[in-house]
Amino acid sequence: MEIIENLNWAIIAPFFIIQLILLLVAIIDLVKIEKTNGPKWLWAIIILVVNIIGPILYFVIGRRNN
Amino acid sequence: MSQFVVLLKKELLESWRNFKWIWMPLTFILLGVMDPITQNYLPKILDTMGDLPEGAVIQLPVPSAEEVISMSLANIDMLGILILVLASMGIIAGERKSGVAAMILVKPVSHHYFVMSKWLSSLLLMWISLFLGLLASWYYTGLLFEFIPFSDFLLSFVLYGIWLSLVITITIFYNAFLKTPGLVGFISLATIIILNMVSGILTEWLAWSPARLMSYASQSLMQDGLPENTIASIVLTVLIMIVLLFTSVFIFRKKELAV
């Protein structure tokens, strides 16, 4: 696992931080929102498990507009 | 005019409450950053993870900074368009379905302003997201490869932004006369893909096609000055946008009376 030590964390870190922000915003919204497009627990799994795409999918499809 | 400002503010507030102003810029930044990082670390990843026999040597050509940025552009061209269309496919159709549009339009609100405010707020969001995404790509490419002149970056950003503006206008256009958001998204994507494919095949004949702006944007990185036909392409794109906007207001007004 030498490569992990050699990574330049200053460069990689923002990438993960952005991902984390997306994930957190999606989860907080999911907790607050009344109804989603489809079962709530399913969206929770999608947001947590599917990397990057999960939160985006939730915002695009999962949120009901009204 | 003040009516327009009110409507625009309402749109901006709504896309803020939808978290569009958070996730869209962040997504574009991720899309922009991805290519510089993977291009930089790909040889190292192959070295350690690849199941290569001892002594095998893979020589990957190191891409130039311009090539990396145009890879980011291509990345945004696929996923970015998908996200933009999906995010704006319900912008009018959804409101019509839920009755919000009827509630607004029962008041003496101009249909022009109604459609234009939605168009402008999506456009604003797109330009800012695209700028942040490409800026991130430019900066990371600078860190990991080398910095290219900022003016080159700005030029390709503007060229590409014009194409994405047309993408949004097409989506708004279909929004005006279809009621189902899913259908709007599907037809918009189909139109854009066909436009892209046809102008990709007939490059000679359709040199002024709006869909060529994407390749002009990446060409402008590699060479000095604007590629040939860029101006014609921009003019045509803007014309199509104006025509589409006016037609969509027209159709929208007719449809609204019918409903």
CSV table of C-alpha atoms in Angstrom, one decimal:
chain,number,residue,atom,x,y,z
A,1,MET,CA,0.0,0.0,0.0
A,2,GLU,CA,2.9,2.2,-0.8
A,3,ILE,CA,0.8,4.2,-3.3
A,4,ILE,CA,-1.5,5.4,-0.6
A,5,GLU,CA,1.3,6.9,1.3
A,6,ASN,CA,2.7,8.5,-1.8
A,7,LEU,CA,-0.5,10.2,-2.7
A,8,ASN,CA,-0.5,14.0,-2.4
A,9,TRP,CA,-3.3,14.5,0.1
A,10,ALA,CA,-3.4,18.2,-0.5
A,11,ILE,CA,-4.6,17.4,-4.0
A,12,ILE,CA,-6.9,14.5,-3.4
A,13,ALA,CA,-8.5,15.7,-0.2
A,14,PRO,CA,-10.8,18.4,-1.8
A,15,PHE,CA,-12.2,15.6,-4.0
A,16,PHE,CA,-13.3,13.6,-1.0
A,17,ILE,CA,-14.5,16.7,0.9
A,18,ILE,CA,-16.8,17.7,-2.0
A,19,GLN,CA,-18.1,14.1,-2.1
A,20,LEU,CA,-18.7,14.2,1.6
A,21,ILE,CA,-20.6,17.6,1.4
A,22,LEU,CA,-22.9,16.2,-1.3
A,23,LEU,CA,-23.5,13.1,0.8
A,24,LEU,CA,-24.3,15.1,4.0
A,25,VAL,CA,-26.6,17.6,2.2
A,26,ALA,CA,-28.5,14.7,0.6
A,27,ILE,CA,-28.8,12.8,3.9
A,28,ILE,CA,-29.9,15.9,5.9
A,29,ASP,CA,-32.5,16.7,3.3
A,30,LEU,CA,-33.7,13.1,3.2
A,31,VAL,CA,-34.3,13.2,6.9
A,32,LYS,CA,-36.2,16.5,6.8
A,33,ILE,CA,-38.2,15.9,3.7
A,34,GLU,CA,-41.8,14.6,4.1
A,35,LYS,CA,-42.0,12.4,1.0
A,36,THR,CA,-39.7,11.2,-1.6
A,37,ASN,CA,-40.2,9.7,-5.0
A,38,GLY,CA,-40.1,6.1,-3.9
A,39,PRO,CA,-39.4,4.6,-0.5
A,40,LYS,CA,-37.2,6.6,1.8
A,41,TRP,CA,-35.0,3.8,3.1
A,42,LEU,CA,-34.1,2.9,-0.5
A,43,TRP,CA,-32.9,6.5,-1.1
A,44,ALA,CA,-30.9,6.3,2.1
A,45,ILE,CA,-29.1,3.2,0.8
A,46,ILE,CA,-28.5,4.7,-2.6
A,47,ILE,CA,-27.1,7.9,-1.1
A,48,LEU,CA,-24.8,6.1,1.3
A,49,VAL,CA,-23.6,3.3,-1.0
A,50,VAL,CA,-23.4,4.6,-4.5
A,51,ASN,CA,-20.4,6.9,-4.7
A,52,ILE,CA,-20.9,10.4,-6.1
A,53,ILE,CA,-23.8,9.4,-8.3
A,54,GLY,CA,-26.0,8.4,-5.3
A,55,PRO,CA,-26.6,11.9,-3.9
A,56,ILE,CA,-26.9,13.4,-7.3
A,57,LEU,CA,-29.5,10.9,-8.3
A,58,TYR,CA,-31.4,11.7,-5.1
A,59,PHE,CA,-31.5,15.4,-5.9
A,60,VAL,CA,-32.5,14.9,-9.5
A,61,ILE,CA,-35.0,12.1,-9.2
A,62,GLY,CA,-35.7,11.4,-5.5
A,63,ARG,CA,-36.9,14.8,-4.4
A,64,ARG,CA,-40.4,15.5,-5.2
A,65,ASN,CA,-40.8,19.0,-6.4
A,66,ASN,CA,-43.7,19.9,-4.2
B,1,MET,CA,-39.8,44.8,-15.7
B,2,SER,CA,-40.2,44.7,-11.9
B,3,GLN,CA,-42.5,41.8,-12.4
B,4,PHE,CA,-39.7,39.9,-14.2
B,5,VAL,CA,-37.4,40.6,-11.3
B,6,VAL,CA,-39.9,39.2,-8.9
B,7,LEU,CA,-40.4,36.1,-10.9
B,8,LEU,CA,-36.6,35.7,-11.3
B,9,LYS,CA,-36.1,36.0,-7.6
B,10,LYS,CA,-38.8,33.4,-7.0
B,11,GLU,CA,-37.0,31.0,-9.4
B,12,LEU,CA,-33.6,31.6,-7.8
B,13,LEU,CA,-35.1,31.1,-4.3
B,14,GLU,CA,-36.8,27.9,-5.5
B,15,SER,CA,-33.6,26.4,-7.0
B,16,TRP,CA,-31.8,27.4,-3.8
B,17,ARG,CA,-34.4,25.5,-1.7
B,18,ASN,CA,-34.1,22.6,-4.1
B,19,PHE,CA,-30.4,22.6,-3.2
B,20,LYS,CA,-29.6,23.1,-6.9
B,21,TRP,CA,-27.2,25.8,-6.0
B,22,ILE,CA,-25.3,23.4,-3.9
B,23,TRP,CA,-25.2,20.2,-5.8
B,24,MET,CA,-24.9,21.4,-9.3
B,25,PRO,CA,-21.7,23.4,-8.8
B,26,LEU,CA,-20.2,20.7,-6.7
B,27,THR,CA,-21.0,18.0,-9.3
B,28,PHE,CA,-19.4,20.1,-12.0
B,29,ILE,CA,-16.4,20.6,-9.9
B,30,LEU,CA,-16.2,16.8,-9.4
B,31,LEU,CA,-16.5,16.2,-13.1
B,32,GLY,CA,-13.8,18.8,-13.8
B,33,VAL,CA,-11.4,17.5,-11.2
B,34,MET,CA,-11.7,13.9,-12.1
B,35,ASP,CA,-9.7,13.8,-15.3
B,36,PRO,CA,-6.6,15.7,-14.2
B,37,ILE,CA,-6.4,13.4,-11.1
B,38,THR,CA,-6.9,10.1,-13.0
B,39,GLN,CA,-4.6,11.2,-15.8
B,40,ASN,CA,-1.9,12.0,-13.3
B,41,TYR,CA,-2.2,8.9,-11.2
B,42,LEU,CA,-3.1,6.4,-13.9
B,43,PRO,CA,0.5,5.2,-14.5
B,44,LYS,CA,1.1,4.8,-10.8
B,45,ILE,CA,-2.1,2.9,-10.3
B,46,LEU,CA,-1.3,0.6,-13.2
B,47,ASP,CA,2.1,0.0,-11.7
B,48,THR,CA,0.8,-1.2,-8.3
B,49,MET,CA,-2.5,-2.6,-9.1
B,50,GLY,CA,-2.0,-4.0,-12.5
B,51,ASP,CA,-1.4,-7.7,-12.8
B,52,LEU,CA,1.6,-7.4,-15.0
B,53,PRO,CA,4.5,-9.8,-15.4
B,54,GLU,CA,7.8,-8.8,-13.9
B,55,GLY,CA,9.6,-6.4,-16.2
B,56,ALA,CA,6.7,-5.5,-18.4
B,57,VAL,CA,7.0,-1.8,-19.3
B,58,ILE,CA,4.0,0.3,-20.3
B,59,GLN,CA,4.8,3.6,-21.7
B,60,LEU,CA,1.8,5.8,-21.4
B,61,PRO,CA,2.3,9.1,-23.2
B,62,VAL,CA,2.0,11.9,-20.8
B,63,PRO,CA,-0.9,14.1,-22.0
B,64,SER,CA,-0.3,17.8,-22.4
B,65,ALA,CA,-2.2,20.2,-20.1
B,66,GLU,CA,-4.4,21.2,-23.0
B,67,GLU,CA,-5.3,17.6,-23.6
B,68,VAL,CA,-6.2,17.1,-20.0
B,69,ILE,CA,-8.5,20.1,-19.9
B,70,SER,CA,-10.2,19.0,-23.1
B,71,MET,CA,-10.8,15.6,-21.5
B,72,SER,CA,-12.6,17.4,-18.7
B,73,LEU,CA,-14.6,19.2,-21.3
B,74,ALA,CA,-15.6,15.9,-22.9
B,75,ASN,CA,-16.5,14.5,-19.5
B,76,ILE,CA,-18.7,17.5,-18.8
B,77,ASP,CA,-20.1,17.1,-22.3
B,78,MET,CA,-21.5,13.7,-21.4
B,79,LEU,CA,-22.4,13.7,-17.8
B,80,GLY,CA,-22.9,17.5,-17.4
B,81,ILE,CA,-25.5,17.6,-20.2
B,82,LEU,CA,-27.3,14.6,-18.7
B,83,ILE,CA,-27.4,16.4,-15.3
B,84,LEU,CA,-28.5,19.7,-16.8
B,85,VAL,CA,-31.4,18.1,-18.7
B,86,LEU,CA,-32.5,16.0,-15.8
B,87,ALA,CA,-32.4,19.0,-13.5
B,88,SER,CA,-34.4,21.3,-15.7
B,89,MET,CA,-36.8,18.8,-17.3
B,90,GLY,CA,-39.5,19.6,-14.8
B,91,ILE,CA,-39.0,23.3,-14.6
B,92,ILE,CA,-42.3,24.2,-16.3
B,93,ALA,CA,-43.8,20.8,-17.0
B,94,GLY,CA,-43.7,19.9,-13.3
B,95,GLU,CA,-45.3,23.2,-12.2
B,96,ARG,CA,-48.0,22.7,-14.8
B,97,LYS,CA,-48.7,19.2,-13.5
B,98,SER,CA,-48.9,20.3,-9.9
B,99,GLY,CA,-51.0,23.3,-10.7
B,100,VAL,CA,-48.4,25.9,-9.5
B,101,ALA,CA,-48.1,27.4,-12.9
B,102,ALA,CA,-51.9,27.9,-13.1
B,103,MET,CA,-51.8,29.6,-9.7
B,104,ILE,CA,-49.2,32.0,-10.9
B,105,LEU,CA,-50.6,32.6,-14.3
B,106,VAL,CA,-54.1,33.4,-13.0
B,107,LYS,CA,-52.6,36.6,-11.8
B,108,PRO,CA,-51.8,39.2,-14.5
B,109,VAL,CA,-48.3,37.8,-15.1
B,110,SER,CA,-46.9,38.0,-18.5
B,111,HIS,CA,-46.2,34.6,-20.1
B,112,HIS,CA,-43.0,36.0,-21.5
B,113,TYR,CA,-41.7,36.8,-18.1
B,114,PHE,CA,-42.8,33.5,-16.7
B,115,VAL,CA,-40.8,31.5,-19.3
B,116,MET,CA,-37.9,33.9,-19.4
B,117,SER,CA,-37.4,33.9,-15.7
B,118,LYS,CA,-37.1,30.2,-15.7
B,119,TRP,CA,-34.8,30.3,-18.6
B,120,LEU,CA,-32.6,32.9,-17.1
B,121,SER,CA,-32.3,31.3,-13.7
B,122,SER,CA,-31.3,27.9,-15.2
B,123,LEU,CA,-28.8,29.7,-17.4
B,124,LEU,CA,-27.3,31.5,-14.5
B,125,LEU,CA,-27.0,28.3,-12.5
B,126,MET,CA,-25.4,26.5,-15.5
B,127,TRP,CA,-22.9,29.2,-16.3
B,128,ILE,CA,-21.7,29.5,-12.6
B,129,SER,CA,-21.5,25.7,-12.2
B,130,LEU,CA,-19.6,25.3,-15.5
B,131,PHE,CA,-17.3,28.1,-14.6
B,132,LEU,CA,-16.5,26.6,-11.2
B,133,GLY,CA,-16.1,23.1,-12.8
B,134,LEU,CA,-13.7,24.2,-15.5
B,135,LEU,CA,-11.9,26.5,-13.1
B,136,ALA,CA,-11.3,23.5,-10.9
B,137,SER,CA,-10.1,21.5,-13.9
B,138,TRP,CA,-7.8,24.3,-14.9
B,139,TYR,CA,-6.3,24.7,-11.5
B,140,TYR,CA,-5.8,20.9,-10.9
B,141,THR,CA,-4.3,20.6,-14.4
B,142,GLY,CA,-2.0,23.4,-13.4
B,143,LEU,CA,-0.9,21.7,-10.2
B,144,LEU,CA,-0.5,18.2,-11.7
B,145,PHE,CA,0.7,19.1,-15.2
B,146,GLU,CA,1.3,22.7,-16.1
B,147,PHE,CA,-0.7,25.9,-16.1
B,148,ILE,CA,-2.1,27.0,-19.4
B,149,PRO,CA,-2.9,30.7,-19.9
B,150,PHE,CA,-6.0,31.8,-18.1
B,151,SER,CA,-7.3,33.6,-21.3
B,152,ASP,CA,-7.2,30.3,-23.2
B,153,PHE,CA,-9.2,28.7,-20.4
B,154,LEU,CA,-11.7,31.6,-20.5
B,155,LEU,CA,-12.2,31.3,-24.2
B,156,SER,CA,-13.0,27.6,-24.2
B,157,PHE,CA,-15.2,28.1,-21.2
B,158,VAL,CA,-17.3,30.8,-23.1
B,159,LEU,CA,-17.5,28.7,-26.3
B,160,TYR,CA,-18.6,25.7,-24.4
B,161,GLY,CA,-21.0,27.7,-22.2
B,162,ILE,CA,-22.9,28.9,-25.3
B,163,TRP,CA,-23.5,25.3,-26.4
B,164,LEU,CA,-24.8,24.4,-22.9
B,165,SER,CA,-27.1,27.4,-23.1
B,166,LEU,CA,-28.6,25.9,-26.2
B,167,VAL,CA,-29.1,22.6,-24.3
B,168,ILE,CA,-31.0,24.4,-21.6
B,169,THR,CA,-33.1,26.4,-24.2
B,170,ILE,CA,-34.0,23.1,-25.9
B,171,THR,CA,-35.1,21.7,-22.6
B,172,ILE,CA,-37.2,24.7,-21.8
B,173,PHE,CA,-38.7,24.6,-25.3
B,174,TYR,CA,-40.0,21.0,-24.8
B,175,ASN,CA,-41.1,22.0,-21.3
B,176,ALA,CA,-43.5,24.5,-22.9
B,177,PHE,CA,-45.7,22.0,-24.6
B,178,LEU,CA,-45.2,18.6,-22.9
B,179,LYS,CA,-46.7,18.0,-19.5
B,180,THR,CA,-44.6,15.0,-18.3
B,181,PRO,CA,-41.1,15.9,-17.0
B,182,GLY,CA,-39.8,12.5,-17.9
B,183,LEU,CA,-40.9,12.8,-21.5
B,184,VAL,CA,-39.3,16.3,-21.7
B,185,GLY,CA,-36.0,14.9,-20.4
B,186,PHE,CA,-36.1,12.0,-22.8
B,187,ILE,CA,-36.9,14.0,-25.9
B,188,SER,CA,-34.4,16.8,-25.1
B,189,LEU,CA,-31.7,14.2,-24.6
B,190,ALA,CA,-32.6,12.5,-27.9
B,191,THR,CA,-32.6,15.8,-29.7
B,192,ILE,CA,-29.2,16.7,-28.3
B,193,ILE,CA,-27.7,13.3,-29.0
B,194,ILE,CA,-28.9,13.3,-32.6
B,195,LEU,CA,-27.7,16.9,-33.1
B,196,ASN,CA,-24.3,15.8,-31.7
B,197,MET,CA,-24.1,12.7,-33.8
B,198,VAL,CA,-25.1,14.2,-37.1
B,199,SER,CA,-22.8,17.2,-36.8
B,200,GLY,CA,-20.0,14.8,-35.6
B,201,ILE,CA,-20.4,12.7,-38.8
B,202,LEU,CA,-20.9,15.6,-41.3
B,203,THR,CA,-18.2,17.8,-40.0
B,204,GLU,CA,-17.5,19.4,-43.3
B,205,TRP,CA,-21.1,20.3,-44.1
B,206,LEU,CA,-22.2,21.2,-40.7
B,207,ALA,CA,-19.2,23.2,-39.6
B,208,TRP,CA,-21.5,25.9,-38.3
B,209,SER,CA,-23.7,23.5,-36.3
B,210,PRO,CA,-24.1,24.5,-32.6
B,211,ALA,CA,-23.0,21.0,-31.5
B,212,ARG,CA,-19.6,21.7,-33.0
B,213,LEU,CA,-19.0,24.3,-30.4
B,214,MET,CA,-17.8,21.6,-28.0
B,215,SER,CA,-14.9,20.6,-30.4
B,216,TYR,CA,-14.2,24.2,-31.2
B,217,ALA,CA,-13.9,24.8,-27.4
B,218,SER,CA,-11.2,22.1,-27.1
B,219,GLN,CA,-9.6,23.1,-30.4
B,220,SER,CA,-9.2,26.6,-29.1
B,221,LEU,CA,-7.1,25.3,-26.3
B,222,MET,CA,-4.6,23.6,-28.7
B,223,GLN,CA,-4.2,26.4,-31.2
B,224,ASP,CA,-3.9,30.2,-31.2
B,225,GLY,CA,-7.0,32.1,-32.0
B,226,LEU,CA,-10.5,30.9,-32.8
B,227,PRO,CA,-10.9,27.8,-34.9
B,228,GLU,CA,-12.5,28.3,-38.3
B,229,ASN,CA,-16.3,28.7,-38.4
B,230,THR,CA,-16.5,29.4,-34.7
B,231,ILE,CA,-18.2,32.7,-35.2
B,232,ALA,CA,-20.7,31.3,-37.6
B,233,SER,CA,-21.5,28.6,-35.1
B,234,ILE,CA,-22.0,31.0,-32.3
B,235,VAL,CA,-24.2,33.3,-34.3
B,236,LEU,CA,-26.3,30.3,-35.4
B,237,THR,CA,-26.6,29.0,-31.8
B,238,VAL,CA,-27.8,32.4,-30.5
B,239,LEU,CA,-30.3,32.7,-33.3
B,240,ILE,CA,-31.7,29.2,-32.6
B,241,MET,CA,-31.9,30.1,-28.9
B,242,ILE,CA,-33.9,33.3,-29.6
B,243,VAL,CA,-36.3,31.5,-32.0
B,244,LEU,CA,-36.8,28.6,-29.6
B,245,LEU,CA,-37.5,31.0,-26.7
B,246,PHE,CA,-40.1,33.0,-28.7
B,247,THR,CA,-41.8,29.8,-30.0
B,248,SER,CA,-41.9,28.3,-26.6
B,249,VAL,CA,-43.6,31.4,-25.1
B,250,PHE,CA,-46.0,31.3,-28.0
B,251,ILE,CA,-46.8,27.6,-27.6
B,252,PHE,CA,-47.0,28.0,-23.8
B,253,ARG,CA,-49.5,30.8,-24.1
B,254,LYS,CA,-51.7,28.8,-26.4
B,255,LYS,CA,-51.5,25.6,-24.3
B,256,GLU,CA,-52.3,27.6,-21.2
B,257,LEU,CA,-55.5,28.9,-22.7
B,258,ALA,CA,-56.5,25.4,-23.8
B,259,VAL,CA,-56.0,23.8,-20.4
